[in-house]
């Protein structure tokens, strides 16, 4: 049965949604390029994977904006089916992939902490590569499953009532996306608890790190932990709407998800080494965050 035509979108909501995605894309791009081209900043493949996922997040979510089909409900009740189906597939694939990318950063930091505390190898290269490429594998898998469902159920592909993007009125894409996001959130939560226990057990060592110039990224771990609470909370919303696509029609949740890339940029872009590069008029700081070198998770 075809879904009913969406109600007239709120122009203010649409404007806020578009502005958040544009700002998020520009901010994450600026931070990623700064880290890549600066010789004073060292980041791992896991970090670049996470930032890339946030950059890419903004593009498919904005396809209706680029095509001009967000507010033309009366003129074009249903956007082009091909465009709508492709965008919906991207939308379902994004949340779990981004969560797994955040998990990759946490896994890397936890591995470095374990190595520093016990002087034993952390993650093996095989596991490191698996963690690094898991977001891409998850993204591609959910995308093609959702795309296949959308092609087989074209009458159910439509613009959401918010007008921001398209969704598929079918339980399979939303169900797979929700379950994958929930699994990623559980992995993040378990790894956070493990790392917190590790730091608490060796809190004397942590205090010494705070007063030394050791590059162990404890502050980055705190940043990632704070930001990773988002996928855990988000999985609760998505899990409660399996089969109903309810979250895709809730303007508040849509705006919150639209602001996630910008929040990511603020968290990862305010680290000291990146700020020092931007403040070029100041003398370079001897402090450098090392998340690469032979210890970097995900390198060959």
Tab-separated table of C-alpha atoms in Angstrom:
chain	number	residue	atom	x	y	z
A	1	UNK	CA	0.000	0.000	0.000
A	2	UNK	CA	1.441	3.395	-0.988
A	3	UNK	CA	2.283	5.876	1.719
A	4	UNK	CA	0.159	8.988	1.999
A	5	UNK	CA	1.515	12.234	0.545
A	6	UNK	CA	3.527	14.167	3.134
A	7	UNK	CA	2.192	17.262	4.803
A	8	UNK	CA	3.551	20.666	3.841
A	9	UNK	CA	7.060	20.979	5.363
A	10	UNK	CA	7.925	23.800	7.748
A	11	UNK	CA	10.254	26.222	5.896
A	12	UNK	CA	11.948	27.268	9.149
A	13	UNK	CA	12.667	23.662	10.051
A	14	UNK	CA	13.997	22.967	6.560
A	15	UNK	CA	16.238	26.052	6.688
A	16	UNK	CA	17.683	24.980	10.043
A	17	UNK	CA	18.210	21.453	8.757
A	18	UNK	CA	20.067	22.692	5.654
A	19	UNK	CA	22.201	25.211	7.564
A	20	UNK	CA	23.299	22.579	10.093
A	21	UNK	CA	24.364	20.184	7.348
A	22	UNK	CA	26.198	22.846	5.353
A	23	UNK	CA	28.035	24.096	8.450
A	24	UNK	CA	28.779	20.525	9.523
A	25	UNK	CA	30.258	19.647	6.144
A	26	UNK	CA	32.399	22.790	5.973
A	27	UNK	CA	33.621	22.394	9.568
A	28	UNK	CA	34.522	18.695	9.292
A	29	UNK	CA	36.189	19.317	5.920
A	30	UNK	CA	38.249	22.179	7.337
A	31	UNK	CA	39.408	20.100	10.318
A	32	UNK	CA	40.232	17.048	8.213
A	33	UNK	CA	42.215	19.064	5.670
A	34	UNK	CA	44.049	20.917	8.438
A	35	UNK	CA	45.159	17.635	10.011
A	36	UNK	CA	46.110	16.120	6.664
A	37	UNK	CA	48.262	18.984	5.369
A	38	UNK	CA	49.879	20.070	8.631
A	39	UNK	CA	53.208	18.459	9.505
A	40	UNK	CA	52.616	19.284	13.173
A	41	UNK	CA	49.436	17.200	13.468
A	42	UNK	CA	49.431	13.415	13.513
A	43	UNK	CA	46.241	11.436	13.192
A	44	UNK	CA	45.538	7.771	12.566
A	45	UNK	CA	43.511	6.165	9.765
A	46	UNK	CA	40.741	5.535	12.312
A	47	UNK	CA	40.462	9.259	13.007
A	48	UNK	CA	40.364	10.069	9.290
A	49	UNK	CA	37.752	7.370	8.743
A	50	UNK	CA	35.502	8.889	11.417
A	51	UNK	CA	35.892	12.409	10.026
A	52	UNK	CA	35.269	11.176	6.486
A	53	UNK	CA	32.080	9.437	7.589
A	54	UNK	CA	30.833	12.689	9.136
A	55	UNK	CA	31.742	14.662	6.010
A	56	UNK	CA	29.956	12.163	3.794
A	57	UNK	CA	26.951	12.086	6.165
A	58	UNK	CA	26.101	15.662	5.155
A	59	UNK	CA	26.037	15.006	1.400
A	60	UNK	CA	23.312	12.339	0.953
A	61	UNK	CA	21.184	13.928	3.670
A	62	UNK	CA	21.172	17.079	1.522
A	63	UNK	CA	20.233	15.523	-1.827
A	64	UNK	CA	16.699	16.914	-1.774
A	65	UNK	CA	18.111	20.357	-1.003
A	66	UNK	CA	20.532	20.125	-3.960
A	67	UNK	CA	17.718	19.000	-6.263
A	68	UNK	CA	15.228	21.593	-4.976
A	69	UNK	CA	12.605	19.056	-3.852
A	70	UNK	CA	12.260	19.869	-0.154
A	71	UNK	CA	9.491	22.465	-0.242
A	72	UNK	CA	7.790	21.872	-3.597
A	73	UNK	CA	5.117	19.566	-2.161
A	74	UNK	CA	2.219	21.151	-4.067
A	75	UNK	CA	4.154	21.375	-7.320
A	76	UNK	CA	5.831	17.964	-7.054
A	77	UNK	CA	3.958	15.779	-4.513
A	78	UNK	CA	6.472	12.958	-4.985
A	79	UNK	CA	10.165	13.692	-5.779
A	80	UNK	CA	11.804	11.657	-8.559
A	81	UNK	CA	11.609	8.039	-7.417
A	82	UNK	CA	15.203	7.247	-8.355
A	83	UNK	CA	16.574	10.193	-6.381
A	84	UNK	CA	14.309	9.446	-3.418
A	85	UNK	CA	15.244	5.756	-3.344
A	86	UNK	CA	18.981	6.452	-3.466
A	87	UNK	CA	18.761	9.078	-0.742
A	88	UNK	CA	16.660	6.847	1.502
A	89	UNK	CA	19.222	4.046	1.133
A	90	UNK	CA	22.004	6.436	2.138
A	91	UNK	CA	19.993	7.683	5.118
A	92	UNK	CA	19.450	4.166	6.475
A	93	UNK	CA	23.129	3.268	5.994
A	94	UNK	CA	24.634	6.286	7.754
A	95	UNK	CA	23.912	5.973	11.534
A	96	UNK	CA	25.475	2.565	12.202
A	97	UNK	CA	28.497	3.287	9.991
A	98	UNK	CA	29.252	6.517	11.856
A	99	UNK	CA	28.838	4.721	15.187
A	100	UNK	CA	31.318	2.040	14.100
A	101	UNK	CA	33.764	4.757	13.027
A	102	UNK	CA	33.545	6.251	16.533
A	103	UNK	CA	34.083	2.766	17.928
A	104	UNK	CA	37.251	2.554	15.822
A	105	UNK	CA	38.735	5.639	17.489
A	106	UNK	CA	37.856	4.308	20.928
A	107	UNK	CA	39.376	0.917	20.105
A	108	UNK	CA	42.577	2.567	18.971
A	109	UNK	CA	42.896	4.738	22.076
A	110	UNK	CA	42.083	1.814	24.367
A	111	UNK	CA	44.729	-0.258	22.606
A	112	UNK	CA	47.349	2.472	23.088
A	113	UNK	CA	46.440	2.775	26.774
A	114	UNK	CA	46.697	-1.005	27.207
A	115	UNK	CA	50.119	-1.046	25.550
A	116	UNK	CA	51.368	1.808	27.719
A	117	UNK	CA	50.114	0.259	30.961
A	118	UNK	CA	51.072	-3.374	30.454
A	119	UNK	CA	53.829	-3.094	27.825
A	120	UNK	CA	52.056	-5.741	25.795
A	121	UNK	CA	50.760	-5.609	22.217
A	122	UNK	CA	47.284	-4.192	21.871
A	123	UNK	CA	45.097	-5.016	18.899
A	124	UNK	CA	46.646	-7.219	16.231
A	125	UNK	CA	47.050	-5.824	12.727
A	126	UNK	CA	44.296	-8.118	11.429
A	127	UNK	CA	41.805	-6.932	14.041
A	128	UNK	CA	42.932	-3.333	13.555
A	129	UNK	CA	42.205	-3.496	9.837
A	130	UNK	CA	38.831	-5.086	10.530
A	131	UNK	CA	37.922	-2.284	12.937
A	132	UNK	CA	39.135	0.313	10.436
A	133	UNK	CA	37.092	-0.972	7.485
A	134	UNK	CA	34.017	-2.123	9.420
A	135	UNK	CA	32.187	1.231	8.923
A	136	UNK	CA	32.582	1.039	5.140
A	137	UNK	CA	31.482	-2.602	4.995
A	138	UNK	CA	28.454	-1.854	7.174
A	139	UNK	CA	27.592	1.230	5.120
A	140	UNK	CA	27.755	-0.542	1.758
A	141	UNK	CA	25.800	-3.564	3.031
A	142	UNK	CA	22.886	-1.582	4.496
A	143	UNK	CA	22.868	0.771	1.507
A	144	UNK	CA	22.393	-2.006	-1.047
A	145	UNK	CA	19.833	-3.859	1.083
A	146	UNK	CA	17.819	-0.647	1.478
A	147	UNK	CA	18.233	0.184	-2.200
A	148	UNK	CA	16.972	-3.249	-3.193
A	149	UNK	CA	13.953	-2.930	-0.901
A	150	UNK	CA	13.242	0.543	-2.269
A	151	UNK	CA	13.415	-0.622	-5.891
A	152	UNK	CA	11.053	-3.498	-5.131
A	153	UNK	CA	8.641	-1.165	-3.312
A	154	UNK	CA	8.797	2.087	-5.285
A	155	UNK	CA	5.267	3.209	-4.291
A	156	UNK	CA	6.421	3.157	-0.654
A	157	UNK	CA	9.367	5.481	-1.296
A	158	UNK	CA	8.402	9.035	-0.485
A	159	UNK	CA	9.509	12.291	1.047
A	160	UNK	CA	9.120	12.289	4.839
A	161	UNK	CA	6.559	14.581	6.427
A	162	UNK	CA	9.397	16.907	7.505
A	163	UNK	CA	10.379	17.389	3.855
A	164	UNK	CA	14.063	17.031	4.747
A	165	UNK	CA	14.760	13.727	3.005
A	166	UNK	CA	13.148	10.537	1.741
A	167	UNK	CA	12.343	7.304	3.526
A	168	UNK	CA	10.963	3.868	2.650
A	169	UNK	CA	7.680	2.844	4.247
A	170	UNK	CA	8.914	-0.697	4.831
A	171	UNK	CA	10.098	-2.332	8.078
A	172	UNK	CA	13.250	-3.977	6.676
A	173	UNK	CA	15.522	-0.943	6.022
A	174	UNK	CA	14.628	0.792	9.278
A	175	UNK	CA	14.864	-2.501	11.167
A	176	UNK	CA	18.349	-3.336	9.860
A	177	UNK	CA	19.544	0.210	10.452
A	178	UNK	CA	18.202	0.211	14.012
A	179	UNK	CA	19.662	-3.185	14.909
A	180	UNK	CA	23.076	-2.295	13.439
A	181	UNK	CA	23.079	1.015	15.317
A	182	UNK	CA	22.132	-0.771	18.528
A	183	UNK	CA	24.959	-3.307	18.109
A	184	UNK	CA	27.457	-0.498	17.482
A	185	UNK	CA	26.176	1.377	20.542
A	186	UNK	CA	26.582	-1.716	22.726
A	187	UNK	CA	30.149	-2.209	21.461
A	188	UNK	CA	30.934	1.435	22.249
A	189	UNK	CA	29.440	1.184	25.718
A	190	UNK	CA	31.343	-2.022	26.561
A	191	UNK	CA	34.632	-0.572	25.332
A	192	UNK	CA	34.055	2.639	27.288
A	193	UNK	CA	33.402	0.650	30.479
A	194	UNK	CA	36.533	-1.422	29.884
A	195	UNK	CA	38.683	1.668	29.330
A	196	UNK	CA	37.199	3.492	32.316
A	197	UNK	CA	37.989	0.462	34.496
A	198	UNK	CA	41.521	0.412	33.097
A	199	UNK	CA	42.054	4.099	33.852
A	200	UNK	CA	40.537	3.803	37.335
A	201	UNK	CA	42.728	0.841	38.196
A	202	UNK	CA	45.792	2.829	37.131
A	203	UNK	CA	44.618	6.273	38.233
A	204	UNK	CA	48.030	7.084	39.726
A	205	UNK	CA	49.525	6.660	36.264
A	206	UNK	CA	46.790	8.867	34.824
A	207	UNK	CA	47.683	11.655	37.262
A	208	UNK	CA	51.315	11.469	36.172
A	209	UNK	CA	50.266	11.731	32.543
A	210	UNK	CA	48.341	14.927	33.287
A	211	UNK	CA	51.464	16.590	34.625
A	212	UNK	CA	53.865	15.322	31.977
A	213	UNK	CA	54.421	15.977	28.296
A	214	UNK	CA	53.612	12.376	27.417
A	215	UNK	CA	51.473	12.315	24.272
A	216	UNK	CA	49.101	9.592	25.550
A	217	UNK	CA	45.706	10.881	24.319
A	218	UNK	CA	43.677	10.697	27.539
A	219	UNK	CA	41.983	14.019	26.780
A	220	UNK	CA	41.047	12.716	23.339
A	221	UNK	CA	39.556	9.615	24.954
A	222	UNK	CA	37.356	11.850	27.112
A	223	UNK	CA	36.260	13.789	24.032
A	224	UNK	CA	35.413	10.624	22.124
A	225	UNK	CA	33.554	9.153	25.097
A	226	UNK	CA	31.413	12.278	25.463
A	227	UNK	CA	30.638	12.329	21.763
A	228	UNK	CA	30.015	8.590	21.529
A	229	UNK	CA	27.111	8.881	23.940
A	230	UNK	CA	25.205	10.252	20.948
A	231	UNK	CA	25.021	6.912	19.099
A	232	UNK	CA	23.913	5.193	22.317
A	233	UNK	CA	21.078	7.678	22.833
A	234	UNK	CA	20.287	7.662	19.124
A	235	UNK	CA	19.951	3.887	19.056
A	236	UNK	CA	17.251	4.163	21.715
A	237	UNK	CA	15.226	6.468	19.455
A	238	UNK	CA	15.796	4.345	16.361
A	239	UNK	CA	15.176	1.096	18.237
A	240	UNK	CA	11.810	2.347	19.432
A	241	UNK	CA	10.742	3.142	15.900
A	242	UNK	CA	11.602	-0.093	14.098
A	243	UNK	CA	8.996	-0.722	11.443
A	244	UNK	CA	7.252	2.609	11.926
A	245	UNK	CA	9.895	5.022	10.595
A	246	UNK	CA	8.725	7.325	13.377
A	247	UNK	CA	12.084	8.998	13.888
A	248	UNK	CA	12.137	10.073	10.240
A	249	UNK	CA	8.958	12.111	10.772
A	250	UNK	CA	9.971	13.764	14.060
A	251	UNK	CA	11.296	17.306	13.364
A	252	UNK	CA	13.162	17.472	16.690
A	253	UNK	CA	15.086	14.242	16.052
A	254	UNK	CA	15.753	15.259	12.457
A	255	UNK	CA	17.323	18.542	13.618
A	256	UNK	CA	19.375	16.773	16.295
A	257	UNK	CA	20.815	14.341	13.735
A	258	UNK	CA	21.489	17.226	11.353
A	259	UNK	CA	23.594	18.920	14.032
A	260	UNK	CA	25.700	15.819	14.778
A	261	UNK	CA	28.436	16.530	12.164
A	262	UNK	CA	28.857	20.080	13.477
A	263	UNK	CA	29.092	18.780	17.041
A	264	UNK	CA	31.732	16.293	15.899
A	265	UNK	CA	33.707	19.135	14.334
A	266	UNK	CA	33.555	21.165	17.535
A	267	UNK	CA	34.741	18.242	19.654
A	268	UNK	CA	37.565	17.035	17.422
A	269	UNK	CA	38.474	20.454	16.031
A	270	UNK	CA	39.204	22.111	19.369
A	271	UNK	CA	42.175	19.931	20.250
A	272	UNK	CA	45.263	21.888	21.128
A	273	UNK	CA	47.407	20.917	18.144
A	274	UNK	CA	44.718	21.871	15.617
A	275	UNK	CA	44.050	25.187	17.357
A	276	UNK	CA	47.789	25.921	17.360
A	277	UNK	CA	47.909	25.461	13.585
A	278	UNK	CA	45.008	27.848	13.081
A	279	UNK	CA	46.552	30.419	15.427
A	280	UNK	CA	49.517	30.838	13.097
A	281	UNK	CA	50.512	34.162	14.658
A	282	UNK	CA	51.520	32.412	17.874
A	283	UNK	CA	54.739	30.531	18.542
A	284	UNK	CA	54.293	26.795	17.842
A	285	UNK	CA	53.637	24.747	20.948
A	286	UNK	CA	56.020	21.859	21.744
A	287	UNK	CA	52.945	19.782	22.535
A	288	UNK	CA	51.819	17.419	19.794
A	289	UNK	CA	49.088	14.800	19.873
A	290	UNK	CA	50.446	11.545	18.452
A	291	UNK	CA	47.819	9.221	17.167
A	292	UNK	CA	50.004	7.807	14.464
A	293	UNK	CA	53.485	6.256	14.127
A	294	UNK	CA	54.274	2.590	14.467
A	295	UNK	CA	51.674	2.302	17.248
A	296	UNK	CA	48.835	3.611	15.165
A	297	UNK	CA	45.887	1.299	14.966
A	298	UNK	CA	44.972	0.382	11.425
A	299	UNK	CA	48.337	0.927	9.742
A	300	UNK	CA	50.106	-1.701	7.787
